[in-house]
mmCIF file of C-alpha atoms and ligand atoms in Angstrom:
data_model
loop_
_atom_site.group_PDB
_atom_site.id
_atom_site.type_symbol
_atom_site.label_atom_id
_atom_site.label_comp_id
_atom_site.label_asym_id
_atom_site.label_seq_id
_atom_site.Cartn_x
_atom_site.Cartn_y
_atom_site.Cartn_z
ATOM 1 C CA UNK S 1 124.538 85.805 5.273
ATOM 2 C CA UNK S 2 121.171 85.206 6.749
ATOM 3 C CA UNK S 3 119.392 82.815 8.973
ATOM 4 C CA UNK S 4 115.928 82.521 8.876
ATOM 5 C CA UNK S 5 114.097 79.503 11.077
ATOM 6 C CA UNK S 6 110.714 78.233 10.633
ATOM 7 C CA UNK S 7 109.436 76.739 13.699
ATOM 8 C CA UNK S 8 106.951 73.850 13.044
ATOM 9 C CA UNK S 9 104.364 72.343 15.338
ATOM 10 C CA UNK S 10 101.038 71.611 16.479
ATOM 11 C CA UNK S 11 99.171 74.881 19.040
ATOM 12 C CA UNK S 12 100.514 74.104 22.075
ATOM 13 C CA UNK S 13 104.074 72.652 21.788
ATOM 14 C CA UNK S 14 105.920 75.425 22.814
ATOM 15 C CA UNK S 15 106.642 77.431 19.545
ATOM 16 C CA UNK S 16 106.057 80.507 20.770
ATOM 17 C CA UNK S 17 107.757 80.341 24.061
ATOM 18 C CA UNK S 18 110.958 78.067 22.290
ATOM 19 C CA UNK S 19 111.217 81.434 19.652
ATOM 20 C CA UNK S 20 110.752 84.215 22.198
ATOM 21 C CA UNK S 21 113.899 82.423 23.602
ATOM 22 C CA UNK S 22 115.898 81.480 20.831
ATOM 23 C CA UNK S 23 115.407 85.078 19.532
ATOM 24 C CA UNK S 24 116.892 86.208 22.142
ATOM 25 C CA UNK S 25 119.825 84.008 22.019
ATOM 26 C CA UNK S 26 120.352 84.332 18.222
ATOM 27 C CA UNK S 27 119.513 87.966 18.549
ATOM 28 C CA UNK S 28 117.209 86.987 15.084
ATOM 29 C CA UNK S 29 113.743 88.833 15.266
ATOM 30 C CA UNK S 30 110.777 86.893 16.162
ATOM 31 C CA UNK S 31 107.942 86.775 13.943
ATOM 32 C CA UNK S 32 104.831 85.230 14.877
ATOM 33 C CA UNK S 33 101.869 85.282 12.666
ATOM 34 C CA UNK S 34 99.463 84.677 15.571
ATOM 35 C CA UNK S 35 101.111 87.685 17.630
ATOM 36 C CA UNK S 36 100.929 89.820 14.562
ATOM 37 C CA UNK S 37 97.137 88.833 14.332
ATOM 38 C CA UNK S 38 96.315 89.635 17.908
ATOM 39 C CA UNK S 39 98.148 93.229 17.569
ATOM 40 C CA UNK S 40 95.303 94.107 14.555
ATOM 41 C CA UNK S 41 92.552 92.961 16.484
ATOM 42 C CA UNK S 42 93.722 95.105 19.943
ATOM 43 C CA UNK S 43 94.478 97.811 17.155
ATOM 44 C CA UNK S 44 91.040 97.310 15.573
ATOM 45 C CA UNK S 45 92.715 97.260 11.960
ATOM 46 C CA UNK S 46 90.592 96.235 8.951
ATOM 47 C CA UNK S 47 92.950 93.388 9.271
ATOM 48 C CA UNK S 48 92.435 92.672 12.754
ATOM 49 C CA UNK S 49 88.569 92.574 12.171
ATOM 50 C CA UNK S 50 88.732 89.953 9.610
ATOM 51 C CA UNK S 51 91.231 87.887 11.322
ATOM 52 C CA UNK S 52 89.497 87.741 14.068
ATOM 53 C CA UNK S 53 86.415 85.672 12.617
ATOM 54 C CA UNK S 54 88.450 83.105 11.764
ATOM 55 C CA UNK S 55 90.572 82.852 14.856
ATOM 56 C CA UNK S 56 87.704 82.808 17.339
ATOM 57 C CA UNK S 57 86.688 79.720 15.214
ATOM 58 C CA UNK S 58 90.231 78.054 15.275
ATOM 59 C CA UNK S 59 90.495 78.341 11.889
ATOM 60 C CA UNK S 60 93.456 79.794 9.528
ATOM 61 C CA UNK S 61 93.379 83.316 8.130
ATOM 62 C CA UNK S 62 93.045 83.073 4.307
ATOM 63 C CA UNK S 63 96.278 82.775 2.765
ATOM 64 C CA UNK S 64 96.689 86.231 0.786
ATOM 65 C CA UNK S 65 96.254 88.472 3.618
ATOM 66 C CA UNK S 66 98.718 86.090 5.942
ATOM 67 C CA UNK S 67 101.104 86.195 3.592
ATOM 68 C CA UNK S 68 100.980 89.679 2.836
ATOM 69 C CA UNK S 69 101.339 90.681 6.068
ATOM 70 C CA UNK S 70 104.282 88.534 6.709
ATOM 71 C CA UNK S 71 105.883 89.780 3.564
ATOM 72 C CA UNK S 72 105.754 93.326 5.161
ATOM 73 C CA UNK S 73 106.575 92.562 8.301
ATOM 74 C CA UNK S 74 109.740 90.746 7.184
ATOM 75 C CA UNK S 75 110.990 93.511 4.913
ATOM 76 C CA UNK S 76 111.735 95.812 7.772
ATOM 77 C CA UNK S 77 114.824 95.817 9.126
ATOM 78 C CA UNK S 78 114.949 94.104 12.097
ATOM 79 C CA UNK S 79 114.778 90.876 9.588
ATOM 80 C CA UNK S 80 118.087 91.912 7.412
ATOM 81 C CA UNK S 81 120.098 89.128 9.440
ATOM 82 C CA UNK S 82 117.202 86.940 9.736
ATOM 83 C CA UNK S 83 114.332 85.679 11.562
ATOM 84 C CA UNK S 84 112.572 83.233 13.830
ATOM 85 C CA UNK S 85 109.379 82.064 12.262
ATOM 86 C CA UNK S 86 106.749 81.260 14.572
ATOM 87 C CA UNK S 87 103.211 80.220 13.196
ATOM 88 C CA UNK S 88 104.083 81.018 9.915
ATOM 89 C CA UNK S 89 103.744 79.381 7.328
ATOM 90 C CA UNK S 90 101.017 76.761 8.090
ATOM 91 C CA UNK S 91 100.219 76.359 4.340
ATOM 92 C CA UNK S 92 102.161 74.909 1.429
ATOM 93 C CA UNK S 93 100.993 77.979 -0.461
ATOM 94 C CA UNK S 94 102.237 79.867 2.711
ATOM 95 C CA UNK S 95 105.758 77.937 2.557
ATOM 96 C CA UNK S 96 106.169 78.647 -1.469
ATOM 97 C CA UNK S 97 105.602 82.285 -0.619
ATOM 98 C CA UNK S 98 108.087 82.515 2.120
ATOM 99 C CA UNK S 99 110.153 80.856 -0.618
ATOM 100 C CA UNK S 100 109.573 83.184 -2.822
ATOM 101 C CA UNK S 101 110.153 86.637 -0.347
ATOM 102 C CA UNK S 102 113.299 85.102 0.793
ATOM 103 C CA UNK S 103 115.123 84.676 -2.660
ATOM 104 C CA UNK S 104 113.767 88.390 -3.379
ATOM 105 C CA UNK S 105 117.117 89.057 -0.555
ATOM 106 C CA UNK S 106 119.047 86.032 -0.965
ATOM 107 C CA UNK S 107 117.687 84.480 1.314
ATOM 108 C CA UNK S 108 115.849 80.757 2.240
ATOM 109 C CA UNK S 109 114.510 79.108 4.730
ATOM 110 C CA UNK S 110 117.580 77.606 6.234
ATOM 111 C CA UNK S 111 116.293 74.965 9.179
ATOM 112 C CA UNK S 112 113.090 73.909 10.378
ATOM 113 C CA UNK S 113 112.906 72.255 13.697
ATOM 114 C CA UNK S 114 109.598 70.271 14.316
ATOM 115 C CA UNK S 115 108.544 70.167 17.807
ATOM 116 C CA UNK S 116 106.520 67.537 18.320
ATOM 117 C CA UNK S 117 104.175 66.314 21.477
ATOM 118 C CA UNK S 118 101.189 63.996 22.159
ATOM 119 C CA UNK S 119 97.467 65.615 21.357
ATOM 120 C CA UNK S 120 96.612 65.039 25.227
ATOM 121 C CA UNK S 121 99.421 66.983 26.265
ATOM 122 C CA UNK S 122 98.811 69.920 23.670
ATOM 123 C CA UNK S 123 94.871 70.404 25.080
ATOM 124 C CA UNK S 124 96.545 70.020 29.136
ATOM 125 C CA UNK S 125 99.424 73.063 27.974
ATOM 126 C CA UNK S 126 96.962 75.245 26.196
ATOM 127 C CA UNK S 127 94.661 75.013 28.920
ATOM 128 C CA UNK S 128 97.111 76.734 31.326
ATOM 129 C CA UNK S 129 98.420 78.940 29.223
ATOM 130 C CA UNK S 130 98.217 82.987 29.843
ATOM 131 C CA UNK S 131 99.681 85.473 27.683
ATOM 132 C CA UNK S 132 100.754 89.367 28.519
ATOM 133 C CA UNK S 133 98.404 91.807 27.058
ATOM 134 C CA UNK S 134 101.758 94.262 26.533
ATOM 135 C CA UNK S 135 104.022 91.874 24.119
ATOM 136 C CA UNK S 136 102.674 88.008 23.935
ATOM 137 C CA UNK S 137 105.034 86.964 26.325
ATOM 138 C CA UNK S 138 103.806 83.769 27.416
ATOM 139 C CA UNK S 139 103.210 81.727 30.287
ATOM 140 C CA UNK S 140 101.917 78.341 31.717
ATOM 141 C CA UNK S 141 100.211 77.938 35.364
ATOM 142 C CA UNK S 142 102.474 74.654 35.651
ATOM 143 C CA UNK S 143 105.468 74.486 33.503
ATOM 144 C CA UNK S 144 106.396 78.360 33.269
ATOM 145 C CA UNK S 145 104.475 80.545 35.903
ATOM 146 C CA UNK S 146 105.510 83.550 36.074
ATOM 147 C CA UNK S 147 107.384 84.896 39.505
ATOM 148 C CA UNK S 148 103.727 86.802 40.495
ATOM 149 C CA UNK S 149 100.431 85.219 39.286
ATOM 150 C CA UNK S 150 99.187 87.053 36.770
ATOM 151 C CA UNK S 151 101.827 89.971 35.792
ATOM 152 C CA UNK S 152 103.977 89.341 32.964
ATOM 153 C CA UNK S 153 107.961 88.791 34.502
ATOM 154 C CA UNK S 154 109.572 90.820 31.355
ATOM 155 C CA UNK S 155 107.151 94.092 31.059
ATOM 156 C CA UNK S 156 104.915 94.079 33.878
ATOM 157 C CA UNK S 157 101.603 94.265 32.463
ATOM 158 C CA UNK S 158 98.376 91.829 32.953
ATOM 159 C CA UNK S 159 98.666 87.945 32.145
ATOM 160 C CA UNK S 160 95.196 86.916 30.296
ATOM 161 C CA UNK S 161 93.963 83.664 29.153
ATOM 162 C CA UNK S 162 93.390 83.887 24.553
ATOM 163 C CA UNK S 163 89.781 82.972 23.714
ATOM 164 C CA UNK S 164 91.246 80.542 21.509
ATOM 165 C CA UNK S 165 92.958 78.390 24.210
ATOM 166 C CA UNK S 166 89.572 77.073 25.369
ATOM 167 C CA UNK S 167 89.249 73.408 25.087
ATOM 168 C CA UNK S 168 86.341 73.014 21.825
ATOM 169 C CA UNK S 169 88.468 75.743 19.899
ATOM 170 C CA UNK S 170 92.341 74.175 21.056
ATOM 171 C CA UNK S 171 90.512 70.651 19.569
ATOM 172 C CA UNK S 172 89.818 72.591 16.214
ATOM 173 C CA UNK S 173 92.537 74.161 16.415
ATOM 174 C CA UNK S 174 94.409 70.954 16.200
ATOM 175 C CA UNK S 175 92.522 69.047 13.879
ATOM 176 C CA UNK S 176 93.379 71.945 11.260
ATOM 177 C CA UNK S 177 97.235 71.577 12.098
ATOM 178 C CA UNK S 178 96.789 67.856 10.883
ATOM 179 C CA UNK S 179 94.873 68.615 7.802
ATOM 180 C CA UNK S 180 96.400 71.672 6.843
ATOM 181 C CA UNK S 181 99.480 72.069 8.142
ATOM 182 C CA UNK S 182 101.014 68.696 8.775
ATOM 183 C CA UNK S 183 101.774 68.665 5.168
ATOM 184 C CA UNK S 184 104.653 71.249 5.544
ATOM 185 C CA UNK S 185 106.528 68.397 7.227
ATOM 186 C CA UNK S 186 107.191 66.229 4.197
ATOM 187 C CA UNK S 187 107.495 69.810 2.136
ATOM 188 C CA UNK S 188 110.265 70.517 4.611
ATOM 189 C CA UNK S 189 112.188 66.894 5.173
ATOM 190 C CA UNK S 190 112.779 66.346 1.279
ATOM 191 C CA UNK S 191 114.745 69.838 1.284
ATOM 192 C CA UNK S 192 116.529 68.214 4.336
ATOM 193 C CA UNK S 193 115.547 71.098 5.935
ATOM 194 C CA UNK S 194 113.573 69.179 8.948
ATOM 195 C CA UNK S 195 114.780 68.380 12.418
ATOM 196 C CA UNK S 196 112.407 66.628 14.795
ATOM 197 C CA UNK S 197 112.473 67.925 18.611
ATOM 198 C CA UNK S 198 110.593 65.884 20.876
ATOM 199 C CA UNK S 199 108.567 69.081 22.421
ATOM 200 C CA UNK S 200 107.224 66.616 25.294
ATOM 201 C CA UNK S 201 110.488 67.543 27.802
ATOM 202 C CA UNK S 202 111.324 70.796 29.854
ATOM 203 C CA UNK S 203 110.925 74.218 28.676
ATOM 204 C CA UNK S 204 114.981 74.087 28.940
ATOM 205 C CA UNK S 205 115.924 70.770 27.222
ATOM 206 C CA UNK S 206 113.887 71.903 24.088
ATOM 207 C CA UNK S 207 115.582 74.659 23.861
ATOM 208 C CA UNK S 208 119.021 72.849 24.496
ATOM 209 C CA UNK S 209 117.924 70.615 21.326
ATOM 210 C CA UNK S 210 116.846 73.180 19.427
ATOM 211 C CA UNK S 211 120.263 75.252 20.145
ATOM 212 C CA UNK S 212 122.243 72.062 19.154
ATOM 213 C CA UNK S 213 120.050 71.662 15.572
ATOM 214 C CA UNK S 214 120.401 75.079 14.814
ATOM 215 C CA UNK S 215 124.333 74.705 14.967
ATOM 216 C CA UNK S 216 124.287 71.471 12.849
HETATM 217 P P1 AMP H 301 98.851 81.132 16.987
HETATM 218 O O1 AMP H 301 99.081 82.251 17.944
HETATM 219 O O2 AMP H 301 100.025 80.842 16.103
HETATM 220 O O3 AMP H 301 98.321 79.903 17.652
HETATM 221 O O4 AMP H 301 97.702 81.637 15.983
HETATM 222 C C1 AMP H 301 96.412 81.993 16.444
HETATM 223 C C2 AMP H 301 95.439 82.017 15.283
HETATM 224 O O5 AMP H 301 95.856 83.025 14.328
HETATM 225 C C3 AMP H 301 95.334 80.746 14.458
HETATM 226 O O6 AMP H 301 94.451 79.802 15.046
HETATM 227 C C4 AMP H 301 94.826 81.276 13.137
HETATM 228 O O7 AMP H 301 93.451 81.611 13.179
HETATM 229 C C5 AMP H 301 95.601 82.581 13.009
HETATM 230 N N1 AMP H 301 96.909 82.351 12.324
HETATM 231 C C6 AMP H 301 98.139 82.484 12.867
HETATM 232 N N2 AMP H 301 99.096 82.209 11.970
HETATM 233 C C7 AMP H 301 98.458 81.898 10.811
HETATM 234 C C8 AMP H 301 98.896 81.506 9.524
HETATM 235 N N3 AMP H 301 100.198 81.363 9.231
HETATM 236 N N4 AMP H 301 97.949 81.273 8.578
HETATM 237 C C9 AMP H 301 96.645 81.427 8.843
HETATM 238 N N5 AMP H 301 96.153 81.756 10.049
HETATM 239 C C10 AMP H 301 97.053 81.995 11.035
#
C-alpha cells in the first residue's frame, strides 16, 4: 500500500509549509519540485544553471528535465510508502507522467487537496515570506515568524527572502498558475481525486482540513 498526495495551488497558499507539516505527520517524504530546484542552483548543477533562467523569470522549468528529476527523486527509498507532492506536477504532461512513474510501483496518485486563496492575499503572503538557506523550511513575518527573526526554528541556519517572491515575479508567477496549471484541477476532479481547502484560514485549520480529507 502506498499513499502518494499531490498538493495543488497557486505560489503562495501555503503548499509548502501545509506539506513540510503533513509529512511530518504522515511520516510520507516531502517532495517539492521548487526545493529540489533551489538545491541545483546552491549546488551549481548543470541542472541548477538552467533552472535557474526560468525561475528568476517566474516561469516553469521545461517539462522533460522536471519530470526527470522527479522521477529520480521518487525512486529512492524514502518514497516506497509514499509521498507528499509539493509543486509538482504543474503540467498535464507533468500529471500523465507522475501517472505513468506511479503504476511502474503500483502506485497512483491517491488525493489531491486544492488549497485555494484570493490573488491579493497570495502577493501580501509571498511578500513576507523567508525561507532557511539549510532545508527550505519556511516562514512568514506575520502568520508564521519564526521564535528569533531571521534563524530558521528547526536547524538554525539563516532565514532569506527567494528572488522570486518579489512582487513583478510573484504576479508572473501567478498568471502562469492560471494558464498553465489551473488545468490540473479539472484533470484531477473527474478522477474524483480533488478536494478543495479554503487556504485563506490559519496555518493550523488548513492543516486540520487537510488531515480530515486525507482520511476520507
Ligand atoms: P516553487 O518553490 O514551487 O514556487 O517553485 C519555484 C520555481 O521553480 C517555479 O516558479 C518554477 O520556475 C520552478 N518549478 C518548480 N516546480 C516546477 C514544476 N513542477 N514544473 C516546472 N517548473 C517548476
Amino acid at each position: 500500500m502506498t499513499t502518494f498526495i499531490v498538493l495543488l495551488g497557486p505560489p503562495g497558499v501555503g503548499k509548502g509549509t501545509q506539506a513540510e507539516i503533513l509529512a511530518r505527520s504522515t511520516n510520507l517524504a516531502h517532495i517539492s519540485s521548487g526545493d529540489l530546484f533551489r538545491e541545483n542552483l546552491k549546488n551549481q548543477t548543470d541542472l541548477g544553471k538552467l533552472a535557474k533562467s526560468y525561475m528568476d523569470k517566474g516561469e516553469l522549468v521545461p517539462d522533460d528535465v522536471t519530470i526527470k528529476m522527479i522521477r529520480d527523486r521518487l525512486k529512492r527509498d524514502d518514497c516506497k510508502s509514499g509521498a507528499i507532492l509539493d509543486g509538482f506536477p504543474r503540467t498535464p504532461a507533468q500529471a500523465d507522467a507522475l501517472e505513468k512513474t506511479l503504476a511502474e510501483f503500483s502506485g497512483q496518485v491517491d488525493k489531491v487537496p486544492y488549497i485555494t486563496a484570493a490573488e491579493d492575499i497570495l502577493i501580501e503572503r509571498t511578500g513576507g515570506r523567508f525561507t532557511c538557506r539549510a532545508s527550505g523550511h519556511i516562514y512568514h513575518e506575520t502568520f508564521n515568524p519564526p521564535v528569533k527573526v531571521g534563524v530558521c526554528d528547526i536547524d538554525g541556519s539563516e532565514l532569506y527572502q527567494r528572488d522570486d517572491d518579489k512582487k513583478e515575479t510573484v504576479t508572473k508567477r501567478i498568471r502562469v498558475y492560471l494558464e498553465q496549471t489551473m488545468p490540473l484541477v479539472e484533470y484531477y476532479r473527474t478522477r474524483g481525486k480533488l478536494v478543495e481547502i479554503n487556504g485563506d484560514q490559519a496555518v493550523e485549520q488548513v492543516t486540520q482540513k487537510l488531515l480530515a480529507a486525507l482520511k476520507t
